[in-house]
Short mmCIF file of N, CA, C and O in Angstrom, two decimals:
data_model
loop_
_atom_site.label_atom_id
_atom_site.label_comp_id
_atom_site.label_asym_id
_atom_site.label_seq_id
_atom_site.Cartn_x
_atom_site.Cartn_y
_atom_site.Cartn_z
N UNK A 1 107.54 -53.31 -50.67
CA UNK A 1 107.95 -53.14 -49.28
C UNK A 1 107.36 -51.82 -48.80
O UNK A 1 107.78 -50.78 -49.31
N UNK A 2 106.28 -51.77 -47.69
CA UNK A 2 105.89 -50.69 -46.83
C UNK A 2 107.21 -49.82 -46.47
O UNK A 2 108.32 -50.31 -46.27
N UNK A 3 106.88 -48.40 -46.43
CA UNK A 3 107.81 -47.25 -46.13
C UNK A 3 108.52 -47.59 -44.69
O UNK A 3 109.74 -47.48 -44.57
N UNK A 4 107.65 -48.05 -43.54
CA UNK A 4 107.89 -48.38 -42.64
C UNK A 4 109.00 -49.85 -42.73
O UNK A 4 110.07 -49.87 -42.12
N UNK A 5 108.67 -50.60 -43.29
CA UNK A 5 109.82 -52.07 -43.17
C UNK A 5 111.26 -51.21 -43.98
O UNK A 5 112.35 -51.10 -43.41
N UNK A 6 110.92 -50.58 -45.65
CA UNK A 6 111.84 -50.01 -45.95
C UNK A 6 112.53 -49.48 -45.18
O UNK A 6 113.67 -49.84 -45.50
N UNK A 7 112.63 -48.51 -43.93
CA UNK A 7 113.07 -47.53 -43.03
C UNK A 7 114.03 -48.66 -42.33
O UNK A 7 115.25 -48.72 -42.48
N UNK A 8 113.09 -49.72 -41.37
CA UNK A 8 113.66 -50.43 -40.70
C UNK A 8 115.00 -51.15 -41.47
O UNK A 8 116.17 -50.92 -41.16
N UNK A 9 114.49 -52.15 -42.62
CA UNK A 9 115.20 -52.20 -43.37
C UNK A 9 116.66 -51.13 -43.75
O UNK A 9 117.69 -51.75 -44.01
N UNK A 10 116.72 -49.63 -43.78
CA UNK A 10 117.95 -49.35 -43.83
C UNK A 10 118.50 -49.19 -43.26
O UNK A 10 119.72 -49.22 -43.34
N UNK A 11 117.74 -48.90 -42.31
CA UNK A 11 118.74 -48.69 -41.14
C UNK A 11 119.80 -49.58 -40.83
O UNK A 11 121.02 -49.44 -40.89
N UNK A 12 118.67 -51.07 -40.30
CA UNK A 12 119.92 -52.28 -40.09
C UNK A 12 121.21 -52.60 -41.33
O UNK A 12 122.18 -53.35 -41.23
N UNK A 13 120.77 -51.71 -42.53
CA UNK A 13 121.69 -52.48 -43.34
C UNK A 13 122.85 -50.85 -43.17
O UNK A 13 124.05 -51.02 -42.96
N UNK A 14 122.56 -50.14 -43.23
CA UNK A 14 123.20 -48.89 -42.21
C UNK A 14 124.36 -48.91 -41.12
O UNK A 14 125.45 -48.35 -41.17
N UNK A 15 123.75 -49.79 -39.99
CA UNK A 15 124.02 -50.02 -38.99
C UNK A 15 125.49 -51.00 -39.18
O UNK A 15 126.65 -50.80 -38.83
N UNK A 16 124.75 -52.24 -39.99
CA UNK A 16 125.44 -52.98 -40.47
C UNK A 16 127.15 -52.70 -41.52
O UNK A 16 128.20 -53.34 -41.45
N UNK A 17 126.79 -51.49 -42.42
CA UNK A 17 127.95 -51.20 -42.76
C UNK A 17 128.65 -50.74 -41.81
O UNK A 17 129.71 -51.24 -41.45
N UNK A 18 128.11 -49.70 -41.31
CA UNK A 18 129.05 -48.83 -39.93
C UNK A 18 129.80 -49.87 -39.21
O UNK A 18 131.02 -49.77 -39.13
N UNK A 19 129.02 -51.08 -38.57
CA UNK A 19 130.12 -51.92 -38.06
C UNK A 19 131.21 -52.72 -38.54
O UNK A 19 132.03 -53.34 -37.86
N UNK A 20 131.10 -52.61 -40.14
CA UNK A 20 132.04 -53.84 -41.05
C UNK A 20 133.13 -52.50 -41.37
O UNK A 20 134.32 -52.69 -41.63
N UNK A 21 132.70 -51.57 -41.32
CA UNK A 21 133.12 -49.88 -41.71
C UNK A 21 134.28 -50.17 -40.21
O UNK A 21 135.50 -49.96 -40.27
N UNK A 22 133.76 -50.53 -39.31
CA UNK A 22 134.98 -50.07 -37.98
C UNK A 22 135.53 -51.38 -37.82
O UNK A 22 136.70 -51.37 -37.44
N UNK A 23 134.96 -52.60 -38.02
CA UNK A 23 135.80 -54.10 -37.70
C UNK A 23 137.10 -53.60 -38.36
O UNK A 23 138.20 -53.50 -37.81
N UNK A 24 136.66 -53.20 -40.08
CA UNK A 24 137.72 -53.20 -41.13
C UNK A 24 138.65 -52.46 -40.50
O UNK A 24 139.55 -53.18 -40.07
N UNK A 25 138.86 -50.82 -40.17
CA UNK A 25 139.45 -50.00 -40.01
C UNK A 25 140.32 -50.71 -38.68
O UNK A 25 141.54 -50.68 -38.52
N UNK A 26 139.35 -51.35 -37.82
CA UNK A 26 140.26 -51.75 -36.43
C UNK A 26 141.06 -52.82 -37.02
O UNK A 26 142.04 -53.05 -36.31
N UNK A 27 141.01 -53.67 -38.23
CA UNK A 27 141.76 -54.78 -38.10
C UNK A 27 143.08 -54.09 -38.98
O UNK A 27 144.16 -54.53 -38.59
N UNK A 28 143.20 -53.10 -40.09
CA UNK A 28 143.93 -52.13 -40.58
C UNK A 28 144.64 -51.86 -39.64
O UNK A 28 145.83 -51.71 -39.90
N UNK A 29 144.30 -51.73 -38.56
CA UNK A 29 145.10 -50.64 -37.79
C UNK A 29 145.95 -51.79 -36.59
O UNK A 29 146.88 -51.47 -35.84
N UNK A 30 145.39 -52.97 -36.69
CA UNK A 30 145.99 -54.21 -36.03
C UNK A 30 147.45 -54.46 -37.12
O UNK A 30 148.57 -54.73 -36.69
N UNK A 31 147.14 -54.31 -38.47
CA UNK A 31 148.02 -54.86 -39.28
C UNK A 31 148.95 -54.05 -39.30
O UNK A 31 150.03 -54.65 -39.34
N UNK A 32 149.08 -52.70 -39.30
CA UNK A 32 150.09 -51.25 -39.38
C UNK A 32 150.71 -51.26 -38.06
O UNK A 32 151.78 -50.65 -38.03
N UNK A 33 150.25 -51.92 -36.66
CA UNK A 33 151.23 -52.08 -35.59
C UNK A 33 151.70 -53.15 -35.58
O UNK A 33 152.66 -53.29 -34.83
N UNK A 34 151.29 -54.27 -36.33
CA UNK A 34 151.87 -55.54 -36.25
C UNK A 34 153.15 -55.50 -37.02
O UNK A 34 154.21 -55.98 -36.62
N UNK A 35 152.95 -54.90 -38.16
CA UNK A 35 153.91 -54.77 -38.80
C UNK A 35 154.93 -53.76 -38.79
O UNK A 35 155.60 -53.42 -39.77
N UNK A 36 155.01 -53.21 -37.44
CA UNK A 36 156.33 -51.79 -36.75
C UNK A 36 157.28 -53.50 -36.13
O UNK A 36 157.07 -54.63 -35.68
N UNK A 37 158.53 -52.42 -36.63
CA UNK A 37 159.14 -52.87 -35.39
C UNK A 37 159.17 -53.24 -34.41
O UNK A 37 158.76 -52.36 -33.66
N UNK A 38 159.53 -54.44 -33.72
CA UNK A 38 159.64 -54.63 -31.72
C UNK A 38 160.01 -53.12 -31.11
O UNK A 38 159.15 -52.40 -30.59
N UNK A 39 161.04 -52.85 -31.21
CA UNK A 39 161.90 -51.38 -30.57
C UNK A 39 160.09 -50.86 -31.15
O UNK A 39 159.14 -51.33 -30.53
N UNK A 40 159.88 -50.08 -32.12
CA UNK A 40 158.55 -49.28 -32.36
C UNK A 40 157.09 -49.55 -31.33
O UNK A 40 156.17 -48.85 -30.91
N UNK A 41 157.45 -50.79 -31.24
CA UNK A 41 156.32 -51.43 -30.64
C UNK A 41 156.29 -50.96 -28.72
O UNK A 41 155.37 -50.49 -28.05
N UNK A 42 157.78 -51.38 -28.34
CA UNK A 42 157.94 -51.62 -27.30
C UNK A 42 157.77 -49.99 -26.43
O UNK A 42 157.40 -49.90 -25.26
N UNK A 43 158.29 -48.35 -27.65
CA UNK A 43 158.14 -47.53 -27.25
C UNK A 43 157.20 -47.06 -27.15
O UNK A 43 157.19 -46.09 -26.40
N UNK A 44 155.92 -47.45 -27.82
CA UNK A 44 154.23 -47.16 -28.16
C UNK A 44 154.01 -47.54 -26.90
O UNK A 44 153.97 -46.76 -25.95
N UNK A 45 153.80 -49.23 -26.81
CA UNK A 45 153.62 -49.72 -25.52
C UNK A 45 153.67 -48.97 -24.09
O UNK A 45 152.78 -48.84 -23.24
N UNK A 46 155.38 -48.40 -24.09
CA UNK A 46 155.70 -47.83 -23.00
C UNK A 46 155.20 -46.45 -22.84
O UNK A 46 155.30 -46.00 -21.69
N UNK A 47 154.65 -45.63 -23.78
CA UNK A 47 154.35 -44.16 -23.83
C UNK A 47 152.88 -44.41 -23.48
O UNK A 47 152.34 -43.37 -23.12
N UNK A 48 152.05 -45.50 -23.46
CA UNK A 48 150.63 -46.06 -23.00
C UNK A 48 150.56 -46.63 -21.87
O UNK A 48 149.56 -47.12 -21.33
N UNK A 49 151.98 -46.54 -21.36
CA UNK A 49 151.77 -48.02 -19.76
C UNK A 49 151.24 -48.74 -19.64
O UNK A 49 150.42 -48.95 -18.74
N UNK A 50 151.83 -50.01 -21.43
CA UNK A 50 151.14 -51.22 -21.01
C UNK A 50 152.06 -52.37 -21.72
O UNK A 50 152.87 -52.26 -22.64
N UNK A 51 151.81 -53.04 -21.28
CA UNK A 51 152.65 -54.05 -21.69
C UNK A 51 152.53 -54.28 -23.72
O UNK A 51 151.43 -54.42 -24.24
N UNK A 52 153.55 -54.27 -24.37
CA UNK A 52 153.48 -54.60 -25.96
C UNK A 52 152.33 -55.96 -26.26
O UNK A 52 151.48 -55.87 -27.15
N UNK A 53 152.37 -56.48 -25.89
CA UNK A 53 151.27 -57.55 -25.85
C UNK A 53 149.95 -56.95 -25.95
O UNK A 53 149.23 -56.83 -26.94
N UNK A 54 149.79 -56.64 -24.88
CA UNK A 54 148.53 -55.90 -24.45
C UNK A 54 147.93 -54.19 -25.55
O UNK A 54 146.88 -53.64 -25.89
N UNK A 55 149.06 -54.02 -25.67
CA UNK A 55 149.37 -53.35 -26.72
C UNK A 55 148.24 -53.30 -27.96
O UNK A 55 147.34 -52.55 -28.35
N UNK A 56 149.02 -54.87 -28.43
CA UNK A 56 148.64 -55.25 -29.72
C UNK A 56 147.25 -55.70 -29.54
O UNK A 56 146.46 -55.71 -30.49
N UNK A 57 146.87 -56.15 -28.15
CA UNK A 57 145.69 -56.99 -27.82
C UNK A 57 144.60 -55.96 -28.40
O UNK A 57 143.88 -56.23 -29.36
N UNK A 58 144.57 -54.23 -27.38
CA UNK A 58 143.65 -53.55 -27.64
C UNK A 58 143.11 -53.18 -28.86
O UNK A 58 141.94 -53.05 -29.21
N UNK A 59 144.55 -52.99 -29.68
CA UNK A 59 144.58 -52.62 -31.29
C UNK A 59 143.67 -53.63 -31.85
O UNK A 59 142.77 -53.20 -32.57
N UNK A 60 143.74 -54.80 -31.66
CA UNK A 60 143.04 -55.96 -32.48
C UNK A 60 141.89 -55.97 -31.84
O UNK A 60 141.12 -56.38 -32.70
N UNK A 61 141.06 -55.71 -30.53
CA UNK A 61 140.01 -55.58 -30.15
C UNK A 61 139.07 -54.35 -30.22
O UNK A 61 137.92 -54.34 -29.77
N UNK A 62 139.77 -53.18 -30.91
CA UNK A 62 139.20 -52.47 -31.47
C UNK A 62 138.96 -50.93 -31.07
O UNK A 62 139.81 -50.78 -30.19
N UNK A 63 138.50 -50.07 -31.16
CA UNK A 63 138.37 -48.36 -30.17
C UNK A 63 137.44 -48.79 -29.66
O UNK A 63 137.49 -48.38 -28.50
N UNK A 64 136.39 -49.52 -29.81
CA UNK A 64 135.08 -49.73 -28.80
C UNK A 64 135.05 -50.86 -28.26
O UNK A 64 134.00 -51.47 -28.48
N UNK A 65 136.16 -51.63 -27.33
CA UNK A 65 136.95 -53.07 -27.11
C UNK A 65 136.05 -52.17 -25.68
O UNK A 65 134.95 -52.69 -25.50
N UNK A 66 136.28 -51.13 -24.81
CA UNK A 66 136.21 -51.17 -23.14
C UNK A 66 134.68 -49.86 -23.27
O UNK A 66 134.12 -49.38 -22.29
N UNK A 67 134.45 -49.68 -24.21
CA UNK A 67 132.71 -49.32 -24.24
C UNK A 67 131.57 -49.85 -22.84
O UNK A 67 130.84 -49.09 -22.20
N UNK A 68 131.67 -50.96 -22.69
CA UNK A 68 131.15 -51.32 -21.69
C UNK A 68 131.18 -51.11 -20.68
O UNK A 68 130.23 -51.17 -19.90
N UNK A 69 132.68 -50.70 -20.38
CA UNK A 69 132.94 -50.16 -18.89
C UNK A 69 132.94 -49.14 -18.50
O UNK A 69 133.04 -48.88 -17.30
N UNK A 70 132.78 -48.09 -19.64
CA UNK A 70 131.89 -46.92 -19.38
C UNK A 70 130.69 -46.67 -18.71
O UNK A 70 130.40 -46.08 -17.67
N UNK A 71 129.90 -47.45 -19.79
CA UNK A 71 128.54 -47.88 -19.93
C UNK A 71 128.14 -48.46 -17.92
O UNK A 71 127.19 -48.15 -17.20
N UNK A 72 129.27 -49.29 -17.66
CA UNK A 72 129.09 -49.89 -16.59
C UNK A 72 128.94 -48.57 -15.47
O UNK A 72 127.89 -48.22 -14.93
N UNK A 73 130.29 -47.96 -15.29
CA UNK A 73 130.49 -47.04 -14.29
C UNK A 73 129.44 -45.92 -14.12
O UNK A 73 129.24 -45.22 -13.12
N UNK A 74 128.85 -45.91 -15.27
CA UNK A 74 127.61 -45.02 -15.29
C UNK A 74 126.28 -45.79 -14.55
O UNK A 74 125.39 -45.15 -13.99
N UNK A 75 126.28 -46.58 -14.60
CA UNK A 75 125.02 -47.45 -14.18
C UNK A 75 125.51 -47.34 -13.01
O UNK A 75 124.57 -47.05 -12.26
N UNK A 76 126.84 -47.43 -12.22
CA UNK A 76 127.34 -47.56 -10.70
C UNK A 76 127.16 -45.72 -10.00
O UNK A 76 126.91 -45.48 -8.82
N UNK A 77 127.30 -44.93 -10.82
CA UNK A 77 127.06 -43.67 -10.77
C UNK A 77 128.59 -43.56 -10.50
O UNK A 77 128.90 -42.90 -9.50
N UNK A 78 129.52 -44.05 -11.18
CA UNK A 78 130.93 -43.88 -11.10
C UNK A 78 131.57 -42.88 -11.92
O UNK A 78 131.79 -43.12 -13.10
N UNK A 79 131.90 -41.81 -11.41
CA UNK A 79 132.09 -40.81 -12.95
C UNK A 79 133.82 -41.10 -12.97
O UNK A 79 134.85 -40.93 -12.32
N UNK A 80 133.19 -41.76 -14.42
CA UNK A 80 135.11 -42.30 -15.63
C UNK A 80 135.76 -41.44 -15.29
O UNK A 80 136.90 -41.64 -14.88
N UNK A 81 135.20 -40.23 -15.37
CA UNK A 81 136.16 -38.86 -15.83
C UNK A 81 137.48 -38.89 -14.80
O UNK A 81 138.69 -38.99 -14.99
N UNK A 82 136.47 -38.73 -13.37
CA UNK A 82 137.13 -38.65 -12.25
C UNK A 82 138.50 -39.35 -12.17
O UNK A 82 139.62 -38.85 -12.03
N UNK A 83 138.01 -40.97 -12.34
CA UNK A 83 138.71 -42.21 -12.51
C UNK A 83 139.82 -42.30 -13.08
O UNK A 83 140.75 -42.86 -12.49
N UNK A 84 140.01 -41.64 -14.67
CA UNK A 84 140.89 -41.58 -15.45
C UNK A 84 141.81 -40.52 -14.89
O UNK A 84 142.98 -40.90 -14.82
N UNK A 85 141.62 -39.55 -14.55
CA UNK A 85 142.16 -38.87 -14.17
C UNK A 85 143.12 -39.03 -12.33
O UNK A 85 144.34 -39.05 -12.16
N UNK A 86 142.46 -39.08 -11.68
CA UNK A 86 143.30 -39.65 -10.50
C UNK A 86 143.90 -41.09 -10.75
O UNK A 86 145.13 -41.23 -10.69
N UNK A 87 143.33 -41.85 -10.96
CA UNK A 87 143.66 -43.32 -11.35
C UNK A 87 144.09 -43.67 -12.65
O UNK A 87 143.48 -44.72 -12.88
N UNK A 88 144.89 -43.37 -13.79
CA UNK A 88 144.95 -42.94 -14.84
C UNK A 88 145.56 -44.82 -15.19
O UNK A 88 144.97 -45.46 -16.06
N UNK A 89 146.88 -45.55 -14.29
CA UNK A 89 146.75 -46.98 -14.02
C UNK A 89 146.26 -47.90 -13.86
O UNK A 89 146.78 -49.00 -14.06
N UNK A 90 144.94 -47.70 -13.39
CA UNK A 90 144.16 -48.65 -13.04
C UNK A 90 143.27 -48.74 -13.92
O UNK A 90 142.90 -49.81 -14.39
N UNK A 91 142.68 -47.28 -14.36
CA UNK A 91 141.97 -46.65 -15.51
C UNK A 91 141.95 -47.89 -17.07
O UNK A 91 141.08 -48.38 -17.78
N UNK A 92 143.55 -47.96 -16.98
CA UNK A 92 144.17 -48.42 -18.53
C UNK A 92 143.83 -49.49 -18.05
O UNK A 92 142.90 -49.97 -18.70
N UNK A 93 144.28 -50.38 -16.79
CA UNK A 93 144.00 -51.93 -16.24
C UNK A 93 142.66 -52.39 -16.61
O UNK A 93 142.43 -53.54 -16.98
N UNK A 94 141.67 -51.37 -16.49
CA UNK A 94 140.43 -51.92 -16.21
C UNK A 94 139.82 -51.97 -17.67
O UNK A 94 139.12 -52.94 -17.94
N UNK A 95 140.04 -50.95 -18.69
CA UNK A 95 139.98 -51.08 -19.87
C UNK A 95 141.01 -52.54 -20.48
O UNK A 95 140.50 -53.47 -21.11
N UNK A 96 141.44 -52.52 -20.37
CA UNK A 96 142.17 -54.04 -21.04
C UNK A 96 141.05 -55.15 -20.14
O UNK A 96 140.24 -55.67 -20.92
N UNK A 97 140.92 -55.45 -19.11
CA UNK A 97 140.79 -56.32 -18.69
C UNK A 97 138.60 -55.88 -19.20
O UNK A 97 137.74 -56.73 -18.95
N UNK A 98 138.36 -54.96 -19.64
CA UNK A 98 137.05 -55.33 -20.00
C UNK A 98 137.35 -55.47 -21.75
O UNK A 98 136.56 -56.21 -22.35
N UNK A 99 138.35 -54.86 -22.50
CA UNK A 99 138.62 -55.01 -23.70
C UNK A 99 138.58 -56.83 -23.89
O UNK A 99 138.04 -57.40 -24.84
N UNK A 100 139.26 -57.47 -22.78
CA UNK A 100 139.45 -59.11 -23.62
C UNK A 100 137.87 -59.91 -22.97
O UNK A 100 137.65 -61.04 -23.42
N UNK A 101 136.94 -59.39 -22.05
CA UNK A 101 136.21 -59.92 -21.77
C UNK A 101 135.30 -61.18 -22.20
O UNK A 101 134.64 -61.01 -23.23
N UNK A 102 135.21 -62.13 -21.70
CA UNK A 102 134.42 -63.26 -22.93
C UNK A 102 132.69 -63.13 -21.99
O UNK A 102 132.18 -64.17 -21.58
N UNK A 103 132.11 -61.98 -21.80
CA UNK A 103 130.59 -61.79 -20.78
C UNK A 103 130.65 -60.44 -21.44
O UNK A 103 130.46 -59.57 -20.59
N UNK A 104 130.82 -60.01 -22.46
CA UNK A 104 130.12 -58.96 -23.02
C UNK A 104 128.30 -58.76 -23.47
O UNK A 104 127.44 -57.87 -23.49
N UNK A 105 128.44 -60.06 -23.76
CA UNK A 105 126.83 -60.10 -24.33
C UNK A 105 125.96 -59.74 -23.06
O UNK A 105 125.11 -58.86 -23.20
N UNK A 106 126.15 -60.53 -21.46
CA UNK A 106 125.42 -61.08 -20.72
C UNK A 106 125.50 -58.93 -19.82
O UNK A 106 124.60 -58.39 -19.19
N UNK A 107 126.68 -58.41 -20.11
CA UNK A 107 127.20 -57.07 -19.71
C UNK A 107 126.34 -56.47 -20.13
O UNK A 107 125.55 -55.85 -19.41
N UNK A 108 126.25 -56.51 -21.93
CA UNK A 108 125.28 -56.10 -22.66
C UNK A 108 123.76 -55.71 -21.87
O UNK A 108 123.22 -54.72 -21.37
N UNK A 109 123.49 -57.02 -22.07
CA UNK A 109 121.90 -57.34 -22.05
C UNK A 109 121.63 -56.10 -20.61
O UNK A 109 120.91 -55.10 -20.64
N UNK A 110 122.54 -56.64 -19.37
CA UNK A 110 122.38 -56.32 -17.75
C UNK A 110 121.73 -54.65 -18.04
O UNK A 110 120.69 -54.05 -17.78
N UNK A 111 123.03 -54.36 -18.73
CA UNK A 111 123.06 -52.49 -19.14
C UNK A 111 121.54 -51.89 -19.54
O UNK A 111 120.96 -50.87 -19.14
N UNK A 112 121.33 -52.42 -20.02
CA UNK A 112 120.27 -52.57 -21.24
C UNK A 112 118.70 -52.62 -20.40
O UNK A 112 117.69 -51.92 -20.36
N UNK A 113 119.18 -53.83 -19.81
CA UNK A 113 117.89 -53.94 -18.84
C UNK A 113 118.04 -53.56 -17.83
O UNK A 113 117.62 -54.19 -16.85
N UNK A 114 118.71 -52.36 -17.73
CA UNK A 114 118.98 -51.55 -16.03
C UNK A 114 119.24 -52.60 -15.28
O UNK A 114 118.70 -52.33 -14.20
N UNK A 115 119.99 -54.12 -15.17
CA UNK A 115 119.97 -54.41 -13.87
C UNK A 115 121.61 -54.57 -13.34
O UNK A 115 121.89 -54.84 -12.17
N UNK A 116 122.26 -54.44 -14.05
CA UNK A 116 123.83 -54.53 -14.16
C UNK A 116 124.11 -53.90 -12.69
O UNK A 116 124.65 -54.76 -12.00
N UNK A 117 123.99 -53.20 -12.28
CA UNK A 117 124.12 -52.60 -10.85
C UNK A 117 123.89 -53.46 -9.30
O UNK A 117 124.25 -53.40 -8.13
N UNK A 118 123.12 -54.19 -10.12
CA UNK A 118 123.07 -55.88 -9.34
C UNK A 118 123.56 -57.02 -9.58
O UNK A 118 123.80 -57.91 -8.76
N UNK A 119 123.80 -57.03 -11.12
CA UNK A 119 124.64 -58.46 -11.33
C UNK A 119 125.77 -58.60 -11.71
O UNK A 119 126.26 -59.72 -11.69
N UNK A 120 126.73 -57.15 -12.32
CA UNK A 120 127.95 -57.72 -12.40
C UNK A 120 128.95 -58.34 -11.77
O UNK A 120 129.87 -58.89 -12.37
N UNK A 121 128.80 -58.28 -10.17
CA UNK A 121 129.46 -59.02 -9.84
C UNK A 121 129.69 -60.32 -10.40
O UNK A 121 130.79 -60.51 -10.92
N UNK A 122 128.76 -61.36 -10.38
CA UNK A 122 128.74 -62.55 -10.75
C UNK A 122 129.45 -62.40 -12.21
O UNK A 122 129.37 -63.43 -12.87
N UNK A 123 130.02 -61.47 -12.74
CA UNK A 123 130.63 -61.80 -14.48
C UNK A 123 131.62 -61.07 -14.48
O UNK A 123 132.76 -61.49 -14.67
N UNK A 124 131.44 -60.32 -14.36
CA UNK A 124 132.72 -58.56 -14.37
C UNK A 124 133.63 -58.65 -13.98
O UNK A 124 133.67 -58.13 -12.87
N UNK A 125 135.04 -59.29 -14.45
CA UNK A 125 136.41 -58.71 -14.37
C UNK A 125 137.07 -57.87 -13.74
O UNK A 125 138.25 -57.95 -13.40
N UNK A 126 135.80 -56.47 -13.42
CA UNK A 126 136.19 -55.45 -12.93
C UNK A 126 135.55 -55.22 -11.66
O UNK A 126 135.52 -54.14 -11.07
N UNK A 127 135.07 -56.26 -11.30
CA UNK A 127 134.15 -55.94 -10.20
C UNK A 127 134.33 -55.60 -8.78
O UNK A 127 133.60 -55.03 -7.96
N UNK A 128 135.86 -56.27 -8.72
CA UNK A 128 136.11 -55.45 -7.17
C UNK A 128 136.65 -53.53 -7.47
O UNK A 128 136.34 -52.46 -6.95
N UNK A 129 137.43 -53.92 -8.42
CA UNK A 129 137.46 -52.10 -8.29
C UNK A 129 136.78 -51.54 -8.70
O UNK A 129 137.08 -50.34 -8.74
N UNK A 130 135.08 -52.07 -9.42
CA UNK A 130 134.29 -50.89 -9.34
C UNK A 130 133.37 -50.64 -8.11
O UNK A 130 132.75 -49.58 -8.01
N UNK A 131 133.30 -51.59 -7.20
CA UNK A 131 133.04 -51.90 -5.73
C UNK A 131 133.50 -51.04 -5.09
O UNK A 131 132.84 -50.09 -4.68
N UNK A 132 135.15 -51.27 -4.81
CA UNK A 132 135.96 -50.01 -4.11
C UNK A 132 135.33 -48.81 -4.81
O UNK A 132 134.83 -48.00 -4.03
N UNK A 133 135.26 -48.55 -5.96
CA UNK A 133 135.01 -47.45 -6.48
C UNK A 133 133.65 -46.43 -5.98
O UNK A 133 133.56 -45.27 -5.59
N UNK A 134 132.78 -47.43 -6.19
CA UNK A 134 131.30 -47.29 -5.61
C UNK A 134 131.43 -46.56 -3.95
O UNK A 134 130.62 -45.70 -3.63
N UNK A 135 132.37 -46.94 -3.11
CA UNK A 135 133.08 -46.99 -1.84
C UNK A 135 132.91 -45.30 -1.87
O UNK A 135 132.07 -44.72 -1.18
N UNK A 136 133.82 -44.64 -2.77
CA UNK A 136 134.65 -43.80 -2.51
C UNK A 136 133.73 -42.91 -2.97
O UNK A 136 133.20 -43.15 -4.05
N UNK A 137 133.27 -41.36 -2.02
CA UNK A 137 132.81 -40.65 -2.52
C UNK A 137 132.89 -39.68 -3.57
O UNK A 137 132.07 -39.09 -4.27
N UNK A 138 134.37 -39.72 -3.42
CA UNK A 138 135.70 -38.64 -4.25
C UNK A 138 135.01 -39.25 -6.03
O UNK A 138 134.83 -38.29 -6.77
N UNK A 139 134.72 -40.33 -6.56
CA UNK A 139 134.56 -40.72 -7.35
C UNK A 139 133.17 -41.19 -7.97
O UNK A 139 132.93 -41.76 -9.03
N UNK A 140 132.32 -40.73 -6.94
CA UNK A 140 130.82 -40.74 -7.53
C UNK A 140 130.42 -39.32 -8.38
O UNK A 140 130.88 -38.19 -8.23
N UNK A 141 129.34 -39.84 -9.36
CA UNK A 141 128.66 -38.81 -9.84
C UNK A 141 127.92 -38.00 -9.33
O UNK A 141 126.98 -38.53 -8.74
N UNK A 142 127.96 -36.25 -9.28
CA UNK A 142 127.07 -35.45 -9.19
C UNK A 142 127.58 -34.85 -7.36
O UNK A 142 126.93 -33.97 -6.79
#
């Protein structure tokens, strides 16, 4: 095997642990809240402002479940920061609702190929409030 395929080669297998490295740890960490108490559950829930369900949803979808909608608001020139902070409700809303997304791939690709700024509407979950968002000057970048 050329130095060059070798390289390529570790990387992906690299890459590859790192992600079986965080599935594992996220599904660990699905099993240690599954297994609290309701009352445990219900006060986690409530100290996050979100419903116990939803709760458990994020836990099982992982720390990098609303990655995308970062990824997104940046392409909109939407600065998160802002967002989270004045909007700290809607903030958590919009993360769940890109955490269960079934158009991640198509989110993916858009990001990727700079054109997401034009097409999420047609897929995005989040698309009217990153619209309003886009709106508001208070919440653009720079």
């Amino acid at each position: 095997m050329g130095r060059m395929a070798f390289e390529e080669h570790t990387s992906i297998s690299r890459r590859f642990l790192s992600w079986c490295a965080e599935a594992w740890s996220a599904a660990a960490e699905a099993e240690e809240i599954a297994m609290l108490d309701e009352a445990t559950i219900r006060q986690i829930s409530k100290d996050c402002a979100i419903a116990p369900d939803d709760l458990l949803q994020l836990v099982k979808a992982g720390p990098h479940s609303a990655d995308e909608m970062i990824e997104m608001m940046r392409a909109l020139n939407i600065d998160q920061s802002d967002v989270a902070v004045l909007h700290p409700a809607l903030y958590r809303e919009m993360q769940l609702t890109c955490s269960k997304c079934r158009s991640k791939s198509r989110c993916r690709h858009d990001l990727e190929a700079e054109v997401a700024d034009r097409e999420f509407v047609g897929y995005c979950g989040n698309a009217t409030n990153l619209n309003t968002m886009r709106a508001d000057p208070e919440l653009l970048q720079g």
